[in-house]
């Protein structure tokens, strides 16, 4: 036995203590206490105790109670306990072993036997400690020392009220008492309501009730009133840990929410298997936010609440640029801002990644204030980066919705302003909900729609300003939906671009366009080239050129009859790929149109790099023509540049005579717009071509 081994003797009879000390003191470091209560206090301060010799029958707290407390306490559970009993008391020995005693020794003591037993148990314990240096119990102990959390253990007898069995020093510290004061209070009190803020005592009682009826861990936030009268917010998690003798034993871990050391708190939470709090920021996880918010709304049915989802913009970039540590720190500080602002007012949590959620009474919500603080917060992170946030706000108007549904509504609002720099927030509206339902239906129906030929093409003529007649037409897809009617592409193309279904649809549309041209040719009707739109997804496909060549061959058409419209955004994704594809397609005889030119911000660069044949000038220049002389100057400039680059020009969106007349003065080659013709069905287009109105 190592002399450094620390043994605690818990025995009320002084003569027995003296005897034990005599037998063992040459070998180990002995400490003595006269009852369970004293012993637990000693152990709290000396959790490195290697062995406890425990008498059963003692005043204040007997050996059974003390054993139960030890086995429930995360950091005392592993300490070996030898029970000291009378030789004839078999029932007691059995019960003690069942409750987790390691061994027993009978009185009167046989010195050599006692030494041997003690030695072998200490050796076994030392081995165990070596194997598991970071054992759960030690981890718990270390954490409880470094973290502002308190642990208390309660017993609820079958028909009695709950009383506290045990508390950790850190719990007494949390409440601002020393251990002696706390012990004295514990003896006079049941659930220690004295330490709980008067208004929150009911919450604690309800927590216990819920725990006992549902037998599931319960998480709550409440206030503790400290000895000096100050108030601390704590989050508590109550868990049943054992049942015996018709009693239920549960422990409560109380975390001090006002403590800044959230990182170490979160370690503790994880070690306890507590999923109530987010491990990084130590505010509620999504699930806990949902239950807590639900409860808050139920408790205040007459109050109007708002639920807000807040997102840090381009958070991935921050992680990449400044490292995960800085990223983590930003999340932690955002959470602590929410805690500071909302504690005692509403609920708040981290949804995932860089997304936070909070809910508070509407009258407390001040958007201006929030934006100001948000800006201050963003500047406070001390990085050389313009950090911004966006929020989606749902004013809770449908209390029958689940909190999850409310979060979705706030997220919907957020999605509408996600990349909008001038608008850092948006309120949820019914329209967004309808759009979501439609999006859902679109996603649901799209494959079937393709099979059932519900996608059809409309054609919009493109007029030549030189020849005063239509020289081409743009192919524009429509969805003839059996329930929703004729759906314009603006409603489904963005969705299909996200899920890449657009690639399939585009091929289908190109096929329809070629089929139409082939059909007309079969009937010996004159044809004009058609231009089709091409999505970014298609541009990145390695078989794009081959598949287009195969397509025109299939219908016996010249590639010059099928023009390809590419938008600027494709250039931003991958310029070299776009340049390559353009050149290859041109070498096979296809003409390339640069669509919506002037819509993006890298237009001039793109003009420099991409040898497109035709430039389609975005309609935004025309819309502001009448009010802005600058727009007129720009339009003129673009047309001049195109001429210099030997590109044909098409002005899109011509709606008025004024616009038309202006365009005539600029040297623009072609126009497309409602002024002459709206997109029309193929049948209408047949009639149109048979007798095109002259300009
Ligand atoms: P876009 O390629 O720029 O097509 C021109 C759009 O402008 C068409 O809208 C057309 O109806 C509209 N437009 C034409 N003249 C006027 C006018 O004078 N005033 C106004 N206000 N609008 C005019 P549409 O058919 O709703 O198509 C919208 C967009 O959807 C298209 O813009 C194109 O980007 C995309 N799209 C349409 N069909 C397809 C397709 O088959 N594949 C792909 N990938 N995208 C398509
Ligand atoms: Mg187009
Ligand atoms: Mg366009």
XYZ file of N, CA, C and O and ligand atoms in Angstrom, residues 457-458 460 474-478 488-490 492-493 497 502 505-506 509-510 532-536 538 565 567 595-596 616 618-619 623 652-656 659 672-675 677-679, ligand 1:
230
model
N -43.459 25.066 -75.890
C -42.661 26.253 -76.207
C -43.536 27.371 -76.763
O -44.514 27.133 -77.473
N -43.183 28.580 -76.379
C -43.742 29.787 -76.953
C -42.621 30.451 -77.752
O -41.447 30.235 -77.463
N -41.158 34.105 -79.444
C -41.292 35.561 -79.523
C -40.427 36.074 -80.681
O -39.212 35.873 -80.689
N -37.226 33.946 -80.390
C -36.672 33.282 -79.206
C -37.654 32.230 -78.708
O -38.865 32.468 -78.656
N -37.113 31.080 -78.348
C -37.926 29.979 -77.828
C -38.009 30.123 -76.313
O -36.976 30.153 -75.633
N -39.215 30.234 -75.778
C -39.396 30.425 -74.336
C -40.326 29.332 -73.808
O -41.412 29.123 -74.334
N -39.871 28.674 -72.790
C -40.640 27.528 -72.305
C -41.822 27.982 -71.433
O -41.766 29.020 -70.769
N -42.881 27.203 -71.429
C -44.035 27.400 -70.538
C -44.432 26.029 -70.006
O -44.196 25.017 -70.649
N -45.423 30.624 -66.046
C -44.292 31.261 -66.734
C -42.961 30.712 -66.206
O -42.889 30.257 -65.058
N -41.911 30.797 -67.025
C -40.630 30.191 -66.623
C -40.017 30.824 -65.379
O -39.280 30.167 -64.658
N -40.354 32.098 -65.112
C -39.759 32.737 -63.932
C -40.130 31.983 -62.653
O -39.436 32.084 -61.652
N -40.492 28.560 -62.410
C -39.877 27.243 -62.204
C -38.399 27.159 -62.599
O -37.675 26.346 -62.065
N -37.948 28.050 -63.508
C -36.543 27.946 -63.928
C -35.560 28.124 -62.744
O -34.658 27.315 -62.576
N -32.895 25.409 -61.722
C -31.457 25.699 -61.764
C -30.792 25.202 -60.492
O -29.662 24.735 -60.517
N -32.932 21.626 -64.763
C -32.923 22.523 -65.917
C -32.183 21.907 -67.111
O -32.563 22.124 -68.269
N -34.564 19.719 -68.860
C -35.626 20.502 -69.486
C -35.112 21.240 -70.728
O -35.794 21.283 -71.764
N -33.917 21.821 -70.620
C -33.353 22.547 -71.770
C -33.218 21.633 -72.991
O -33.610 22.004 -74.097
N -36.507 21.230 -74.479
C -36.954 22.437 -75.196
C -36.226 22.562 -76.542
O -36.835 22.867 -77.565
N -34.920 22.290 -76.543
C -34.165 22.369 -77.799
C -34.739 21.381 -78.818
O -34.854 21.663 -80.001
N -32.466 29.476 -78.625
C -32.901 28.793 -77.396
C -32.017 29.248 -76.240
O -30.867 29.643 -76.445
N -32.580 29.154 -75.047
C -31.812 29.530 -73.850
C -31.025 28.327 -73.337
O -31.467 27.187 -73.443
N -29.896 28.644 -72.767
C -29.031 27.573 -72.296
C -28.626 27.869 -70.855
O -28.186 28.982 -70.550
N -28.823 26.904 -69.988
C -28.514 27.157 -68.576
C -27.039 26.914 -68.292
O -26.333 26.295 -69.071
N -26.634 27.391 -67.146
C -25.237 27.210 -66.728
C -24.885 25.744 -66.606
O -23.787 25.324 -66.932
N -25.885 23.240 -68.253
C -25.569 22.645 -69.548
C -24.190 23.037 -70.043
O -23.496 22.246 -70.657
N -28.557 31.038 -76.617
C -28.470 32.207 -75.734
C -27.813 31.812 -74.418
O -28.264 30.894 -73.735
N -26.291 33.353 -70.691
C -26.362 34.581 -69.869
C -25.017 34.883 -69.227
O -24.159 34.021 -69.097
N -26.939 36.802 -73.745
C -28.281 37.207 -73.304
C -28.194 38.198 -72.139
O -27.232 38.171 -71.370
N -29.183 39.034 -72.010
C -29.323 39.928 -70.841
C -28.068 40.736 -70.566
O -27.698 40.941 -69.405
N -27.448 40.580 -76.871
C -28.816 40.956 -76.503
C -28.728 41.905 -75.320
O -28.265 41.533 -74.235
N -29.898 43.994 -72.265
C -30.937 43.788 -71.257
C -31.974 44.909 -71.264
O -31.644 46.078 -71.502
N -33.200 44.538 -70.929
C -34.289 45.514 -71.038
C -34.212 46.621 -69.997
O -34.887 47.636 -70.120
N -36.062 50.461 -69.947
C -37.086 50.879 -68.972
C -36.753 52.234 -68.382
O -37.651 53.019 -68.072
N -33.617 44.108 -76.055
C -34.717 43.309 -75.489
C -35.722 44.209 -74.788
O -35.334 45.242 -74.222
N -36.972 43.799 -74.774
C -37.991 44.469 -73.959
C -38.472 45.800 -74.521
O -38.748 46.735 -73.756
N -38.597 45.892 -75.834
C -39.103 47.138 -76.423
C -40.623 47.159 -76.257
O -41.324 46.289 -76.771
N -41.099 48.154 -75.529
C -42.528 48.174 -75.216
C -43.239 49.393 -75.795
O -44.461 49.387 -75.916
N -42.481 50.453 -76.056
C -43.146 51.698 -76.487
C -42.566 52.231 -77.801
O -41.443 51.890 -78.179
N -39.360 54.137 -77.261
C -38.160 53.287 -77.198
C -37.727 52.874 -78.605
O -36.543 52.906 -78.947
N -36.612 43.087 -79.875
C -37.525 42.037 -79.411
C -38.342 42.671 -78.306
O -37.778 43.281 -77.401
N -39.647 42.572 -78.375
C -40.412 43.192 -77.302
C -41.906 43.162 -77.536
O -42.373 42.883 -78.640
N -42.626 43.460 -76.460
C -44.084 43.397 -76.516
C -44.677 44.398 -77.519
O -45.802 44.249 -77.959
N -43.900 45.461 -77.831
C -44.431 46.471 -78.735
C -44.839 45.824 -80.062
O -45.861 46.181 -80.651
N -44.584 42.094 -80.642
C -45.222 40.796 -80.414
C -44.800 40.212 -79.085
O -43.621 40.300 -78.705
N -45.773 39.643 -78.408
C -45.482 38.923 -77.171
C -45.123 37.497 -77.541
O -45.411 37.062 -78.663
N -44.520 36.729 -76.604
C -44.290 35.315 -76.905
C -45.636 34.648 -77.217
O -46.652 34.980 -76.599
P -34.906 35.846 -71.451
O -34.118 34.777 -72.097
O -34.262 37.162 -71.277
O -36.241 35.990 -72.258
C -36.875 37.172 -72.470
C -37.945 37.374 -71.490
O -38.384 38.694 -71.584
C -39.160 36.496 -71.743
O -39.783 36.229 -70.518
C -40.047 37.434 -72.498
O -41.416 37.122 -72.429
C -39.757 38.730 -71.808
N -40.067 39.873 -72.658
C -39.910 39.977 -73.975
N -40.285 41.188 -74.401
C -40.689 41.890 -73.320
C -41.194 43.204 -73.112
O -41.371 44.001 -74.013
N -41.489 43.577 -71.854
C -41.312 42.716 -70.822
N -41.620 43.149 -69.604
N -40.849 41.453 -70.971
C -40.538 41.053 -72.223
P -40.189 34.779 -70.118
O -40.724 34.014 -71.270
O -41.037 34.917 -68.909
O -38.823 34.137 -69.751
C -38.118 34.589 -68.678
C -36.761 34.000 -68.621
O -36.818 32.590 -68.390
C -35.989 34.115 -69.913
O -35.402 35.365 -70.022
C -34.964 33.027 -69.765
O -33.879 33.480 -68.988
C -35.720 31.989 -69.005
N -36.171 30.943 -69.904
C -37.283 30.907 -70.683
N -37.339 29.731 -71.359
C -36.222 29.038 -71.028
C -35.682 27.757 -71.391
O -36.236 27.009 -72.207
N -34.505 27.393 -70.813
C -33.830 28.189 -69.937
N -32.706 27.763 -69.429
N -34.313 29.388 -69.564
C -35.484 29.807 -70.114
